[in-house]
Amino acid sequence: QVQLVESGGGLVTSGGSLRLSCEASGTIFSIGDMGWYRQSPRMQRELVASITSGGSTNYADSVKGRFTISRDNDKKTVYLQMNSLKPEDTDVYYCKFIVQITELPRRYQYWGQGTQVTVSS
């Protein structure tokens, strides 16, 4: 079984910074894409940023230039550095990994439990 544990959320004032982390544990052969999503109540979960196993990144337009996603494959961890935070960034943030758990070429999707980010004006 694979588990993702997130950390780093909290309360920050507008213009401030936070760094989210998400670490995987369990039976893992390899990790493909990693990503961060966010979701407000009654809203669909949306992609914030993603990073491939090769290091290519993709960002939502609303966070480009402010957020940076990175990964440490040895630590099985993905990070989201969030700078110049705005009140509209307030949400629950979730990480998602695409994981191959054995040498068989089958991949599974795993989600973290979510971490609250609140930006006050």
PDB file of C-alpha atoms in Angstrom:
ATOM      1  CA  GLN A   1       0.000   0.000   0.000  1.00  0.00           C
ATOM      2  CA  VAL A   2       1.225   3.501  -0.824  1.00  0.00           C
ATOM      3  CA  GLN A   3       0.581   6.467   1.418  1.00  0.00           C
ATOM      4  CA  LEU A   4       1.178  10.143   0.745  1.00  0.00           C
ATOM      5  CA  VAL A   5       1.685  12.466   3.691  1.00  0.00           C
ATOM      6  CA  GLU A   6       1.472  16.201   3.193  1.00  0.00           C
ATOM      7  CA  SER A   7       2.845  18.954   5.381  1.00  0.00           C
ATOM      8  CA  GLY A   8       3.500  22.668   5.321  1.00  0.00           C
ATOM      9  CA  GLY A   9       0.055  24.205   5.106  1.00  0.00           C
ATOM     10  CA  GLY A  10      -1.109  26.956   7.416  1.00  0.00           C
ATOM     11  CA  LEU A  11      -2.175  30.566   7.771  1.00  0.00           C
ATOM     12  CA  VAL A  12      -0.208  33.361   6.132  1.00  0.00           C
ATOM     13  CA  THR A  13      -0.872  36.988   5.310  1.00  0.00           C
ATOM     14  CA  SER A  14      -1.190  38.227   1.749  1.00  0.00           C
ATOM     15  CA  GLY A  15       2.215  38.452   0.059  1.00  0.00           C
ATOM     16  CA  GLY A  16       3.690  35.773   2.272  1.00  0.00           C
ATOM     17  CA  SER A  17       5.152  32.377   1.432  1.00  0.00           C
ATOM     18  CA  LEU A  18       4.566  28.743   2.296  1.00  0.00           C
ATOM     19  CA  ARG A  19       6.263  25.522   1.244  1.00  0.00           C
ATOM     20  CA  LEU A  20       4.227  22.366   0.939  1.00  0.00           C
ATOM     21  CA  SER A  21       5.773  18.889   1.016  1.00  0.00           C
ATOM     22  CA  CYS A  22       4.336  15.502   0.137  1.00  0.00           C
ATOM     23  CA  GLU A  23       6.235  12.311   0.873  1.00  0.00           C
ATOM     24  CA  ALA A  24       5.351   8.839  -0.306  1.00  0.00           C
ATOM     25  CA  SER A  25       5.883   5.632   1.629  1.00  0.00           C
ATOM     26  CA  GLY A  26       5.094   1.974   1.044  1.00  0.00           C
ATOM     27  CA  THR A  27       5.785  -0.450  -1.768  1.00  0.00           C
ATOM     28  CA  ILE A  28       7.060   1.662  -4.667  1.00  0.00           C
ATOM     29  CA  PHE A  29       8.944   0.553  -7.771  1.00  0.00           C
ATOM     30  CA  SER A  30       8.979   3.958  -9.441  1.00  0.00           C
ATOM     31  CA  ILE A  31       7.126   7.278  -9.384  1.00  0.00           C
ATOM     32  CA  GLY A  32       6.006   9.012 -12.539  1.00  0.00           C
ATOM     33  CA  ASP A  33       4.213  12.327 -12.574  1.00  0.00           C
ATOM     34  CA  MET A  34       3.719  14.213  -9.319  1.00  0.00           C
ATOM     35  CA  GLY A  35       1.276  17.049  -8.924  1.00  0.00           C
ATOM     36  CA  TRP A  36      -0.430  19.508  -6.638  1.00  0.00           C
ATOM     37  CA  TYR A  37      -4.145  20.245  -6.852  1.00  0.00           C
ATOM     38  CA  ARG A  38      -6.444  22.480  -4.862  1.00  0.00           C
ATOM     39  CA  GLN A  39     -10.118  22.436  -4.088  1.00  0.00           C
ATOM     40  CA  SER A  40     -12.648  24.754  -2.494  1.00  0.00           C
ATOM     41  CA  PRO A  41     -15.952  23.556  -1.060  1.00  0.00           C
ATOM     42  CA  ARG A  42     -18.495  22.792  -3.801  1.00  0.00           C
ATOM     43  CA  MET A  43     -15.799  23.318  -6.455  1.00  0.00           C
ATOM     44  CA  GLN A  44     -13.979  20.870  -8.693  1.00  0.00           C
ATOM     45  CA  ARG A  45     -10.424  19.960  -7.783  1.00  0.00           C
ATOM     46  CA  GLU A  46      -8.063  21.856 -10.082  1.00  0.00           C
ATOM     47  CA  LEU A  47      -4.462  21.353 -11.099  1.00  0.00           C
ATOM     48  CA  VAL A  48      -2.008  23.823  -9.590  1.00  0.00           C
ATOM     49  CA  ALA A  49       1.285  22.376 -10.813  1.00  0.00           C
ATOM     50  CA  SER A  50       2.752  19.121 -12.019  1.00  0.00           C
ATOM     51  CA  ILE A  51       6.195  17.690 -12.653  1.00  0.00           C
ATOM     52  CA  THR A  52       7.177  14.681 -14.716  1.00  0.00           C
ATOM     53  CA  SER A  53       9.799  12.100 -13.795  1.00  0.00           C
ATOM     54  CA  GLY A  54      12.119  13.918 -16.172  1.00  0.00           C
ATOM     55  CA  GLY A  55      11.586  17.246 -14.440  1.00  0.00           C
ATOM     56  CA  SER A  56       9.280  18.973 -16.908  1.00  0.00           C
ATOM     57  CA  THR A  57       6.821  21.244 -15.158  1.00  0.00           C
ATOM     58  CA  ASN A  58       3.367  22.612 -15.845  1.00  0.00           C
ATOM     59  CA  TYR A  59       1.525  25.373 -13.974  1.00  0.00           C
ATOM     60  CA  ALA A  60      -1.952  26.800 -13.821  1.00  0.00           C
ATOM     61  CA  ASP A  61      -1.999  30.302 -15.286  1.00  0.00           C
ATOM     62  CA  SER A  62      -3.102  31.725 -11.943  1.00  0.00           C
ATOM     63  CA  VAL A  63       0.101  30.636 -10.188  1.00  0.00           C
ATOM     64  CA  LYS A  64       2.737  31.053 -12.904  1.00  0.00           C
ATOM     65  CA  GLY A  65       5.645  33.134 -11.682  1.00  0.00           C
ATOM     66  CA  ARG A  66       4.620  32.719  -8.026  1.00  0.00           C
ATOM     67  CA  PHE A  67       4.666  28.957  -7.364  1.00  0.00           C
ATOM     68  CA  THR A  68       7.471  26.482  -8.048  1.00  0.00           C
ATOM     69  CA  ILE A  69       7.114  22.708  -8.031  1.00  0.00           C
ATOM     70  CA  SER A  70      10.120  20.456  -7.505  1.00  0.00           C
ATOM     71  CA  ARG A  71      10.812  16.846  -6.611  1.00  0.00           C
ATOM     72  CA  ASP A  72      13.406  14.752  -4.814  1.00  0.00           C
ATOM     73  CA  ASN A  73      13.238  11.235  -6.203  1.00  0.00           C
ATOM     74  CA  ASP A  74      15.516   9.763  -3.535  1.00  0.00           C
ATOM     75  CA  LYS A  75      13.186  11.060  -0.827  1.00  0.00           C
ATOM     76  CA  LYS A  76      10.035  10.235  -2.831  1.00  0.00           C
ATOM     77  CA  THR A  77       8.915  13.786  -2.145  1.00  0.00           C
ATOM     78  CA  VAL A  78       7.370  16.620  -4.099  1.00  0.00           C
ATOM     79  CA  TYR A  79       7.457  20.243  -2.985  1.00  0.00           C
ATOM     80  CA  LEU A  80       5.423  23.322  -3.809  1.00  0.00           C
ATOM     81  CA  GLN A  81       7.066  26.638  -3.001  1.00  0.00           C
ATOM     82  CA  MET A  82       4.341  29.275  -2.901  1.00  0.00           C
ATOM     83  CA  ASN A  83       5.393  32.926  -2.944  1.00  0.00           C
ATOM     84  CA  SER A  84       3.423  36.159  -3.206  1.00  0.00           C
ATOM     85  CA  LEU A  85       0.372  34.394  -1.868  1.00  0.00           C
ATOM     86  CA  LYS A  86      -3.044  35.954  -2.417  1.00  0.00           C
ATOM     87  CA  PRO A  87      -6.349  35.466  -0.564  1.00  0.00           C
ATOM     88  CA  GLU A  88      -7.685  33.660  -3.650  1.00  0.00           C
ATOM     89  CA  ASP A  89      -5.022  30.974  -3.126  1.00  0.00           C
ATOM     90  CA  THR A  90      -6.926  29.884  -0.023  1.00  0.00           C
ATOM     91  CA  ASP A  91      -7.909  26.243  -0.518  1.00  0.00           C
ATOM     92  CA  VAL A  92      -7.208  22.697   0.527  1.00  0.00           C
ATOM     93  CA  TYR A  93      -4.148  21.486  -1.370  1.00  0.00           C
ATOM     94  CA  TYR A  94      -3.720  17.845  -2.376  1.00  0.00           C
ATOM     95  CA  CYS A  95      -0.742  16.033  -3.833  1.00  0.00           C
ATOM     96  CA  LYS A  96      -1.081  13.248  -6.363  1.00  0.00           C
ATOM     97  CA  PHE A  97       1.496  10.668  -7.449  1.00  0.00           C
ATOM     98  CA  ILE A  98       1.390   8.222 -10.354  1.00  0.00           C
ATOM     99  CA  VAL A  99       3.095   5.133  -8.947  1.00  0.00           C
ATOM    100  CA  GLN A 100       4.341   1.854 -10.368  1.00  0.00           C
ATOM    101  CA  ILE A 101       4.410  -0.540  -7.437  1.00  0.00           C
ATOM    102  CA  THR A 102       6.144  -3.523  -9.085  1.00  0.00           C
ATOM    103  CA  GLU A 103       8.213  -4.142 -12.213  1.00  0.00           C
ATOM    104  CA  LEU A 104       4.976  -4.858 -14.054  1.00  0.00           C
ATOM    105  CA  PRO A 105       4.060  -1.861 -16.229  1.00  0.00           C
ATOM    106  CA  ARG A 106       0.895  -0.944 -14.371  1.00  0.00           C
ATOM    107  CA  ARG A 107       0.488   2.413 -12.659  1.00  0.00           C
ATOM    108  CA  TYR A 108      -1.793   3.625  -9.937  1.00  0.00           C
ATOM    109  CA  GLN A 109      -2.898   7.046  -8.796  1.00  0.00           C
ATOM    110  CA  TYR A 110      -2.566   8.027  -5.140  1.00  0.00           C
ATOM    111  CA  TRP A 111      -3.711  11.172  -3.345  1.00  0.00           C
ATOM    112  CA  GLY A 112      -2.584  12.856  -0.169  1.00  0.00           C
ATOM    113  CA  GLN A 113      -5.020  13.689   2.605  1.00  0.00           C
ATOM    114  CA  GLY A 114      -5.030  17.409   1.878  1.00  0.00           C
ATOM    115  CA  THR A 115      -3.545  20.360   3.730  1.00  0.00           C
ATOM    116  CA  GLN A 116      -5.278  23.675   4.346  1.00  0.00           C
ATOM    117  CA  VAL A 117      -3.707  26.869   3.055  1.00  0.00           C
ATOM    118  CA  THR A 118      -5.316  30.097   4.235  1.00  0.00           C
ATOM    119  CA  VAL A 119      -4.178  33.515   3.042  1.00  0.00           C
ATOM    120  CA  SER A 120      -5.556  36.500   4.917  1.00  0.00           C
ATOM    121  CA  SER A 121      -5.832  39.933   3.342  1.00  0.00           C
TER     122      SER A 121
END
